[in-house]
Structure formats: structure tokens, C-alpha cells
Coordinates of C-alpha atoms and ligand atoms in Angstrom, one line a residue:
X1051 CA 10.8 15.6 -11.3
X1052 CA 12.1 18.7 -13.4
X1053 CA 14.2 16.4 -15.6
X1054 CA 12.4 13.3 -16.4
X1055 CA 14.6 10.2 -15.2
X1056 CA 14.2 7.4 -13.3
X1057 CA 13.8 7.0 -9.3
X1058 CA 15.9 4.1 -9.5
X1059 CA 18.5 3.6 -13.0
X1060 CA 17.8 7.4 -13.9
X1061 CA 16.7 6.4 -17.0
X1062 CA 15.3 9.5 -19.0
X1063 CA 12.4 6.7 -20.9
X1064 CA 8.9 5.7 -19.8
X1065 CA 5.5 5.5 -19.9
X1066 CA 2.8 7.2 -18.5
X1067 CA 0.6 4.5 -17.2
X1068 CA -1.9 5.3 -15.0
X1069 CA -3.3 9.2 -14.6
X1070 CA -5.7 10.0 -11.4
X1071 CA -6.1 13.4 -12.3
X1072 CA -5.2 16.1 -9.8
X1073 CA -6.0 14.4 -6.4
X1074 CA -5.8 16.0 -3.0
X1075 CA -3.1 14.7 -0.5
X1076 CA -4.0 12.2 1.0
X1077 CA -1.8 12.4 3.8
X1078 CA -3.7 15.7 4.5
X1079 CA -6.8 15.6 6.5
X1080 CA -8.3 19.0 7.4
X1081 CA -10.2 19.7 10.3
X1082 CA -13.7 19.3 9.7
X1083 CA -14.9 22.6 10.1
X1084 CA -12.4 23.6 7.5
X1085 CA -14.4 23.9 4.2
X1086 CA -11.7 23.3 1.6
X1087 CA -11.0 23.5 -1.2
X1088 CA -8.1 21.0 -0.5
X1089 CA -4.8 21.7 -3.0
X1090 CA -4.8 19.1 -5.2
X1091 CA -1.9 18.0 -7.6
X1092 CA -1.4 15.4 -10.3
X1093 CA -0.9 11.7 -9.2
X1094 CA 0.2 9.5 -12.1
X1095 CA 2.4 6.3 -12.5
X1096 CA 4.9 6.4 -14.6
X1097 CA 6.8 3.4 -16.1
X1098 CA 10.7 3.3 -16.6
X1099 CA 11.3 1.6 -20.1
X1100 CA 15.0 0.7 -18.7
X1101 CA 14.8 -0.6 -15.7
X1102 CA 10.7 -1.1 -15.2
X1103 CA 10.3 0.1 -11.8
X1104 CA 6.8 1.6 -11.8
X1105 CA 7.2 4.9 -9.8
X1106 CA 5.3 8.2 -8.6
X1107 CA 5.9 11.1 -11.6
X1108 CA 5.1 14.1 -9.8
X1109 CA 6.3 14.4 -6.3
X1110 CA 4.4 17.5 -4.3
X1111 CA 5.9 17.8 -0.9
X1112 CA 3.0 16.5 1.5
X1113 CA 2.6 16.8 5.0
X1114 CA 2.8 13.2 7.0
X1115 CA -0.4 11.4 7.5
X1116 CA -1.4 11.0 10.9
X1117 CA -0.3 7.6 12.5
X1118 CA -3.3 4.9 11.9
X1119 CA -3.9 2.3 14.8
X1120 CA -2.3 -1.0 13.0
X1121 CA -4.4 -3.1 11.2
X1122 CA -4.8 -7.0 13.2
X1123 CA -4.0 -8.2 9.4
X1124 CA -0.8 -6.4 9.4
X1125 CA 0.0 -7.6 12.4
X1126 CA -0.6 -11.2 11.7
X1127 CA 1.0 -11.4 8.8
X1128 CA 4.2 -9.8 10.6
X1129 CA 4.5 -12.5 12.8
X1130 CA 4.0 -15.0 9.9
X1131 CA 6.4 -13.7 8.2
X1132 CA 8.8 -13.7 10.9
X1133 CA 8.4 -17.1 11.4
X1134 CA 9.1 -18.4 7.8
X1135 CA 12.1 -16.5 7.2
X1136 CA 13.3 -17.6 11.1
X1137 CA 12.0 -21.6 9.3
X1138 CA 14.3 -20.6 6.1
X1139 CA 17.1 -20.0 8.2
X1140 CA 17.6 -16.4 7.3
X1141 CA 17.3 -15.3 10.8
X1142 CA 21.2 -14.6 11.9
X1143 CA 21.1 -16.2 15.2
X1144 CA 22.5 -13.6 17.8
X1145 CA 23.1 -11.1 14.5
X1146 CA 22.5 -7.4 14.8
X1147 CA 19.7 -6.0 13.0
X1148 CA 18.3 -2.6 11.6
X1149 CA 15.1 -1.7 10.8
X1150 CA 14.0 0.9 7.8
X1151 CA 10.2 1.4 9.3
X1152 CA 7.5 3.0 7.2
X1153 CA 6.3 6.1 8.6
X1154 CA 3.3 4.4 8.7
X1155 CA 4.1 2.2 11.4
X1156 CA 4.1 -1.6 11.8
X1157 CA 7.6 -2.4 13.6
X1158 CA 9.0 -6.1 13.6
X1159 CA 11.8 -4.9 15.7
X1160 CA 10.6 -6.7 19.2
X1161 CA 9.5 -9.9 17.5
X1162 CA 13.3 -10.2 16.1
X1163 CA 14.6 -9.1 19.3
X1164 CA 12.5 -11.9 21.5
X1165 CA 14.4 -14.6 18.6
X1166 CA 17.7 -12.9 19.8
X1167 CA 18.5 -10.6 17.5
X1168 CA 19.7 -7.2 19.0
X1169 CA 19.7 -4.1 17.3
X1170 CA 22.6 -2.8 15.6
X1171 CA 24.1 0.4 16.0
X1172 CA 25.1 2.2 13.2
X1173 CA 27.4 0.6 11.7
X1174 CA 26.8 -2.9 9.6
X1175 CA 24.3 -5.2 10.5
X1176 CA 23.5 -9.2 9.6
X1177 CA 20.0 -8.5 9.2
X1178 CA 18.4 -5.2 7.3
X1179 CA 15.0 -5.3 7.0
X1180 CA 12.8 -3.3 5.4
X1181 CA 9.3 -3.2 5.2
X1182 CA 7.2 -0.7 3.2
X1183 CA 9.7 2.1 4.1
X1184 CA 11.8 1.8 0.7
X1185 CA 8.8 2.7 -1.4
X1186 CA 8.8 6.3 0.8
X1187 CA 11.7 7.6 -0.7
X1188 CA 12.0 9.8 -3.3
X1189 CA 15.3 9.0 -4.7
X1190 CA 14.8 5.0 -4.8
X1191 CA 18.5 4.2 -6.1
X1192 CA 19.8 6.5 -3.0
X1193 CA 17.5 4.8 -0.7
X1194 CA 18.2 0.9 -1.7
X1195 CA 22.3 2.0 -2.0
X1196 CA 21.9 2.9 1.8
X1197 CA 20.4 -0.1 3.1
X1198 CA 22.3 -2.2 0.8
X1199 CA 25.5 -0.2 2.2
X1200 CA 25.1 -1.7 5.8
X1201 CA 24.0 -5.5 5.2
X1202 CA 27.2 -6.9 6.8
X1203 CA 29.6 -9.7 4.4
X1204 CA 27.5 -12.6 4.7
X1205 CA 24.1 -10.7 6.1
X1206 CA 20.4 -10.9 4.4
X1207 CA 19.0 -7.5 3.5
X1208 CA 14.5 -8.4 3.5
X1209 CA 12.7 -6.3 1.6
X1210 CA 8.8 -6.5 2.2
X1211 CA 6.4 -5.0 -0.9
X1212 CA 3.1 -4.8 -2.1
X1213 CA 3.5 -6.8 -5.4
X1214 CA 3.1 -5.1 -8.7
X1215 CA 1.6 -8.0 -10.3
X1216 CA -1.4 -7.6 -7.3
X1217 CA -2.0 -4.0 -8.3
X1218 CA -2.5 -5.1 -11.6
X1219 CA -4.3 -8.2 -11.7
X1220 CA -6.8 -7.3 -8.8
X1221 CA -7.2 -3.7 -10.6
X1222 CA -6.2 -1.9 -7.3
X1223 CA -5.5 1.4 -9.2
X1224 CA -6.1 3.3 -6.0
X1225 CA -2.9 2.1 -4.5
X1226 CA -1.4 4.7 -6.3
X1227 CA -0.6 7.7 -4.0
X1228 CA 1.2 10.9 -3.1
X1229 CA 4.7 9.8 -0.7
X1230 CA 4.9 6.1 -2.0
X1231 CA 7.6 6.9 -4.8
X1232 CA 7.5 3.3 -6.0
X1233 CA 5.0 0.3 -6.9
X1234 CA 7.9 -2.6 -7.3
X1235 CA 7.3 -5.8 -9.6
X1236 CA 10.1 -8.7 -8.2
X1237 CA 11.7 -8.3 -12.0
X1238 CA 12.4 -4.4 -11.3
X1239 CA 13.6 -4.9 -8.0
X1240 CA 15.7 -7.5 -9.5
X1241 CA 17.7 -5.3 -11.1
X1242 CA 17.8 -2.4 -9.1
X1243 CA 19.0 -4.9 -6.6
X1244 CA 21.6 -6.0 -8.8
X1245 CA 23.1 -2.4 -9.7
X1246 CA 23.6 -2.5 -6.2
X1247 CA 25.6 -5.8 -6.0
X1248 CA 22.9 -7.5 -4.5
X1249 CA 21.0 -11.0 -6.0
X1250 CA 17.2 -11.9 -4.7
X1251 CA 17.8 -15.2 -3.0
X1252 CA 14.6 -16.3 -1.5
X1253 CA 10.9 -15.2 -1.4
X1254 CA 7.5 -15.5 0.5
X1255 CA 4.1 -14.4 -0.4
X1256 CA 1.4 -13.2 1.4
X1257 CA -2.1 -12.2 1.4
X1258 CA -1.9 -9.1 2.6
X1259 CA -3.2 -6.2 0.1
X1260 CA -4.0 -9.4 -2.1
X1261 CA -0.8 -10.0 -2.6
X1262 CA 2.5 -9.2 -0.9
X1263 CA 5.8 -10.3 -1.2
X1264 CA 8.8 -10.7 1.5
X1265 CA 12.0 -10.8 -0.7
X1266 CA 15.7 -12.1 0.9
X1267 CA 18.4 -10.8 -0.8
X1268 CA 22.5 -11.2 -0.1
X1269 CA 25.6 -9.7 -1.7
X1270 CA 26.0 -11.1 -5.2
X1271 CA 29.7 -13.0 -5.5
X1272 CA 31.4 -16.4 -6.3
X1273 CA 29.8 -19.5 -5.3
X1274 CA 26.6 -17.8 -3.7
X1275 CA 23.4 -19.5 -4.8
X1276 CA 21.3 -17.0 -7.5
X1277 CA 17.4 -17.2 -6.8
X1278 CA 15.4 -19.8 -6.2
X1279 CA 12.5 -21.0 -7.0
X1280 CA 9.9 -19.3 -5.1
X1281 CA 11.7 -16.0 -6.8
X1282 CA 11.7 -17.7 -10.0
X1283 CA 7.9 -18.3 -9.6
X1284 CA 7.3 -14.6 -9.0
X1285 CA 9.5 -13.3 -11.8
X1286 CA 6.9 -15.6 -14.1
X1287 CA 3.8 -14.2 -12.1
X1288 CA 5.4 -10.5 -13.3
X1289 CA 5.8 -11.4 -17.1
X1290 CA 2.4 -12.7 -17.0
X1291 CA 1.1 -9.9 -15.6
X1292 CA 2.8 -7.8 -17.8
X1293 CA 4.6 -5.4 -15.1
X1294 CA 6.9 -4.4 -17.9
X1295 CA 4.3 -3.7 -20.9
X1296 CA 2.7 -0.1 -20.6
X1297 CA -0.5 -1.9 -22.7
X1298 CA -1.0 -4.1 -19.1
X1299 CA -1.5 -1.0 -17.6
X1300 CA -4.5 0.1 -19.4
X1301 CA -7.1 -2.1 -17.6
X1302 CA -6.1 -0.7 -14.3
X1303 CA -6.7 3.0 -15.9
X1304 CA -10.1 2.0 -17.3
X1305 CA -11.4 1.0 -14.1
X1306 CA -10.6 3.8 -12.3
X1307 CA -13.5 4.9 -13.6
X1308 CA -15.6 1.5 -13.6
X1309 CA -15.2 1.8 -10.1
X1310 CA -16.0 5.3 -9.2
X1311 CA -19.0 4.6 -11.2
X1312 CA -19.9 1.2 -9.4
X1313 CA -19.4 3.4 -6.3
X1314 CA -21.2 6.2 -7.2
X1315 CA -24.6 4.9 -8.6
X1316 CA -24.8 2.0 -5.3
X1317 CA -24.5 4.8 -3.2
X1318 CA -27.4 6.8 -4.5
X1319 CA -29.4 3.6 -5.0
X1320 CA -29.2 2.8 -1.3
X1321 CA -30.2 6.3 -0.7
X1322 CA -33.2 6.6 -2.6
X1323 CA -33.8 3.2 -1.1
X1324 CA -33.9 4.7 2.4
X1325 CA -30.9 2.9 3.6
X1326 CA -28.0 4.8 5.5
X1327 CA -24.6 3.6 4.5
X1328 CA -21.9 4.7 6.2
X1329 CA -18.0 4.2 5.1
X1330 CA -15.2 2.3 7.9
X1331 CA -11.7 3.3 6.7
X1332 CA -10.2 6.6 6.2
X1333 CA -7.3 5.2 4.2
X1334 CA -5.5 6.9 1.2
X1335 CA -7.1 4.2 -1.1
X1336 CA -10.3 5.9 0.1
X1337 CA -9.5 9.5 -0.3
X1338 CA -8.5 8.5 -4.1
X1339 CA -11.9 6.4 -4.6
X1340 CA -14.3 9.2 -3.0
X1341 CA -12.4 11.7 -5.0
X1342 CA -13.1 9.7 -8.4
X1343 CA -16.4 9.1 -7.7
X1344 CA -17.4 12.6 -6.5
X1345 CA -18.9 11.3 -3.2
X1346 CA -19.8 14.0 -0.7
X1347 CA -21.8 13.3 3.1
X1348 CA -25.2 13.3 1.2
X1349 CA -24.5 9.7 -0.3
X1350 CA -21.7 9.0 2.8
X1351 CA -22.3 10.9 5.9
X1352 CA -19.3 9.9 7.6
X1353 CA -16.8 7.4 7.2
X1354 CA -15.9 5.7 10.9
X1355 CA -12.2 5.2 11.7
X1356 CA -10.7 3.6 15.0
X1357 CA -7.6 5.7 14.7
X1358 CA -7.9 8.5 17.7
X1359 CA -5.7 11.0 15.5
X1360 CA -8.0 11.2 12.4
X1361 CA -11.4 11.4 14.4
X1362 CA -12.6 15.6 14.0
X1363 CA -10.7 15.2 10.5
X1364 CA -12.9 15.0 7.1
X1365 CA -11.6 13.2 4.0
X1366 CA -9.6 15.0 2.1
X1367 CA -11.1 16.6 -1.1
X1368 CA -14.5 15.9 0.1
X1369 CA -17.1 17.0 3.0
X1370 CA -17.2 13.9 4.6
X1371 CA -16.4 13.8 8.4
X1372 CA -13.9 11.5 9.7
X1373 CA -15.5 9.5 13.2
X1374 CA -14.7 7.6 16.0
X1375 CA -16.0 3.9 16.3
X1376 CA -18.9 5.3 18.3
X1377 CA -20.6 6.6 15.7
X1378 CA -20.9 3.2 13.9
X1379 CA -23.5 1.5 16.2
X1380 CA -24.9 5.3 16.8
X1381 CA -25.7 6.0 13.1
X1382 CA -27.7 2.9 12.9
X1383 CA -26.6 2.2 9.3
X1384 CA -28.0 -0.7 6.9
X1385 CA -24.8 -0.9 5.7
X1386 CA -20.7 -0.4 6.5
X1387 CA -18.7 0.0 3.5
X1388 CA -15.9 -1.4 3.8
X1389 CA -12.6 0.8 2.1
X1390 CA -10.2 -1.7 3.7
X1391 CA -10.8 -5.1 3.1
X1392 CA -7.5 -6.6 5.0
X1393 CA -9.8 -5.2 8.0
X1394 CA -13.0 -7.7 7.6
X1395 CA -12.1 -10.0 9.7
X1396 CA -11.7 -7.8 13.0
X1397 CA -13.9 -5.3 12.3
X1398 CA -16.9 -8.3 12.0
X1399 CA -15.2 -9.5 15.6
X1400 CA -15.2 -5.9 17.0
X1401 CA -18.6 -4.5 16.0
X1402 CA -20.7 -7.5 16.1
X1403 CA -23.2 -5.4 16.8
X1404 CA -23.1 -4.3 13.6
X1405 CA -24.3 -7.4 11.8
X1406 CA -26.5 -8.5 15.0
X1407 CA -28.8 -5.3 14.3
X1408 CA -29.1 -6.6 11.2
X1409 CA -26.5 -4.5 9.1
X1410 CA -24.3 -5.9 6.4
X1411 CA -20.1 -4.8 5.7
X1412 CA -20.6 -4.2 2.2
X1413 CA -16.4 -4.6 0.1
X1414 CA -16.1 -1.4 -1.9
X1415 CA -13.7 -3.7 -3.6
X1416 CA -16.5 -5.9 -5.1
X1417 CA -19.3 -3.7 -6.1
X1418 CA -21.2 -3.7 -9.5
X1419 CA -19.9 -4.9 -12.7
X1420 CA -16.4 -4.2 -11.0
X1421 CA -16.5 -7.8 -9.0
X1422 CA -13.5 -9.8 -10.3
X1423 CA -14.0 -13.5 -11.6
Ligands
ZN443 ZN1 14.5 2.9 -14.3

């Protein structure tokens, strides 16, 4: 930003709240043979003091990432989802519906076209849903104006989000990243929702990313309904948290390096133990963690991916080679860090070999003094 003001309310007030340093892309995986250095460039969270939308400060322009296969979790929780709104009555039955898609992938398109929904054209549409794509947009008060713009009279826009409240109470600082503009709390996109005439009505929570909300929202006007409990519930999970207090923040910025640490010293235990540890997913959470903790292929000689397009890739900012699923079983490793642990559960299904060759999958999340009461 070359004028300080808000993503969303272009308010010119805030806080810096969390500062990674200069980071490398982490959409950008170079070939492996290509020995770097990577570009880097700052990565800090920065907190409106009007309208509290945490938000991306600086904003280098970063190649896309290439496509990951889609977690089983994300699937899962999809057709959950699907089914409680469908349970809440919030599925227009017969309505058209759009879909604002992250460019990461993850489409709920075909599960609301086998309920009978049919996609709309381009015009209005009963049902706009949007799931982790808002948070890609750079100009957040264009981006929510647009999809607001096409929810028909009576129609539901659904907004899905990683919750604020999750990244701070589970200290999940490396959620911050290059291309996701905005980390939402349910109070900021309250209001943003409301400069746009809209009014939560309804939530759902999920597990996913430790936390992850599903909010319905509808046109704000005389006799509708204002939100509900479940919404009410969140809002009070956010002023707990703190989402609006720069102070809450400060926890998540001290264990940025807790956990580098906690990363870094188990890593060379295990080596000077004798045990080979290798790393399973090359996600952008990862690229900020082995950044922080200055982690090169001597302590991690490979992290393991199942996604086709990143294998022959290294992490970004690092030496590490990027590898296909083959390599897991072939590198004979004590132990499988885990960078990704929404993946536990299938990746203990699909490489029980793994564990039956005596192995463990170790949670990056929960090493050292860094495990969470
Ligand atoms: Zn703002």
C-alpha cells in the first residue's frame, strides 16, 4: 500500500501486529536445481483500528502457487457443510448459484448442483457462495461490494473463513501469507458486511484449520431477522480472543520464534540421534516455518508432497527438495513431520507403511515447550 488505509473501510489507523520479517513467496517454488537466493519481501499483519479487519500490509505481486491435490479434510468438511446449511434451510431450492473459488481449489459447485441448484449466469443469483476466495483479493471492500452486488432480493450470500479467533488462540502465526489479503474475525466481517447492506444471519463452525467458520448473510431491511445465536456466540468467541486489541496479538508474534526454535533444536537432536526425519507438506505454512527456523536438507532432506505439480520443486527460501510420495517409504525415515495437521488422518490411512516399519508422524504443531494446554 503506498498510502496506508484499509483493505476494507479505508481507514488510514492501525496496528502493526505481527512482523515475519522478509519471507520468500510462498507461492514461488523454484526448480530444484535452481540455487536461490529466492526474493524475499516483508510479510506483516496489520490491524485496522476502525473497522478491525486484520489484513496483509505489504502486497508484492506473486506468482500463483501451483494447484495442491485437495486435502480429504477439505473435502469432508465441504460436504458437511453443505449439508447443514441444506438442514438450515438456506439452500434455495431450484435457485441459481455462483461460486467465488479460491485459486487454490476446493469447488462445492457439483455437490449444490446434485441438491438442484443450477448455476447462474451472470447476472443475480439466490445463492453466492464464497469460500476462501474473498481473502485473495487485494481491495477487500471491492471484492465483498461485488459478490454482495449479485445476491438476488431475498438470496443468502455464504461466506466460508478461517476464524481469526483460531489464529490467535491456537498461535497459528504462520497462517499469515503473501496473496491472502485478509485474516477475518466474525466482528470485522460484521461490519464490512454491513457497509455493504448486508446482516450475518446464521453461522456454522468447523474443525478445519482448528477452527473455521461458514457465515450466511442476507440483505439487511425491515422485518428481516438480525443474527442469531450461533453468530452471537462467535462475536463473544472474538472479544474474548481479543481480535480487536493489538496487545492479543503479541502472543502470536512471540511464538513465532518459540516455534522456530522448538523446530529447530528437535530437528538437530534427532539428527545427532541418528534418526532421519523427513517433512510431508509443502504448504505455505511450511515455507514460513522453515524460513523462521533456518532449516536447510541437512536437518530436513526432503519434505514429501502428493501434489504432482510441486514434485522437482524445493521450498522456497531454503535447499530442501520438494518429493513425490515415493520417496516416503524409500527414505526409510524414523519420523514424518507432519506441516499439515488437517492431513493426519489420511496420510496414517495412505502410508501405513509408514507406521508398520515402525515410524512415527510427528505434529510440527505440538513440539517442545510450544504444545498448547
Ligand atoms: Zn478497516
Amino acid at each position: 500500500m503506498d498510502e496506508l488505509a484499509c483493505r476494507a473501510c479505508g481507514g488510514p489507523a492501525g496496528h502493526l501486529v505481527l512482523d515475519l520479517g522478509r519471507q520468500p513467496a510462498c507461492d514461488y517454488f523454484p526448480r530444484a536445481e535452481d540455487q536461490g537466493p529466492d526474493p524475499v519481501y516483508p510479510l506483516q499483519m496489520w490491524l485496522c483500528s476502525s473497522c478491525g479487519l486484520a489484513q496483509l500490509l505489504t502486497d508484492p505481486t506473486v506468482p500463483e502457487e501451483p494447484r495442491g491435490t485437495e486435502p480429504a479434510a477439505l473435502v469432508a468438511q465441504a460436504a458437511d457443510a453443505v449439508e447443514r446449511v441444506a438442514a438450515a434451510g438456506y439452500l434455495p431450492e431450484h435457485g441459481a448459484v455462483a461460486e467465488y473459488g479460491s485459486p487454490h481449489g476446493g469447488s462445492w459447485l457439483g455437490m449444490l448442483t446434485d441438491r438442484g441448484l443450477r448455476p447462474a449466469d451472470d447476472g443475480p443469483a439466490d445463492l453466492i457462495l464464497d469460500c476462501f476466495g474473498l481473502m485473495h483479493a487485494a481491495d477487500q471492500r471491492h471484492a465483498l461490494a461485488e459478490r454482495a452486488a449479485r445476491v438476488a432480493p431475498d438470496g443468502v450470500l455464504l461466506l466460508q473463513y478461517h476464524a481469526l479467533s483460531t489464529i490467535i488462540g491456537n498461535r497459528q502465526w504462520n497462517a499469515l501469507r503473501h496473496g491472502h489479503y485478509a485474516y477475518y474475525s466474525t466482528t470485522a466481517l460484521t461490519a464490512m458486511l454491513r457497509a455493504a447492506g448486508f446482516s450475518p444471519r446464521t453461522a456454522w463452525r468447523f474443525d478445519l484449520y482448528g477452527g473455521t467458520v461458514l457465515l450466511a448473510a442476507q440483505r439487511e431491511g425491515e422485518g428481516r431477522p438480525g443474527p442469531d445465536e450461533a453468530v452471537q456466540s462467535l462475536l463473544a468467541d472474538d472479544a474474548r480472543a481479543g481480535v480487536s486489541d493489538p496487545d492479543a496479538f503479541a502472543g502470536l508474534q512471540r511464538d513465532v520464534r518459540t516455534h522456530a526454535k522448538d523446530l529447530h533444536d528437535w530437528l538437530a537432536a534427532e539428527r545427532s540421534a541418528g534418526r532421519t526425519v523427513v517433512g510431508y507438506g509443502a504448504a505455505s505454512r511450511a515455507v514460513a516455518l522453515l524460513c523462521q527456523a533456518d532449516v536447510d536438507r541437512e536437518l530436513l532432506p526432503v519434505v514429501i508432497d502428493a501434489s504432482p505439480a510441486k514434485q522437482g520443486l524445493r521450498m522456497p527460501g531454503t535447499d530442501i527438495p520438494v518429493a513425490g510420495p515415493a520417496e516416503l517409504t524409500g527414505r526409510r525415515p524414523d519420523a514424518v513431520l507432519l506441516f499439515v495437521p488437517d492431513l493426519l488422518a489420511e496420510v496414517r490411512a495412505a502410508f501405513p507403511d509408514v507406521e508398520a516399519a515402525g515410524a512415527k508422524w510427528v505434529d510440527v504443531e505440538a513440539l517442545g515447550s510450544r504444545r498448547l494446554e
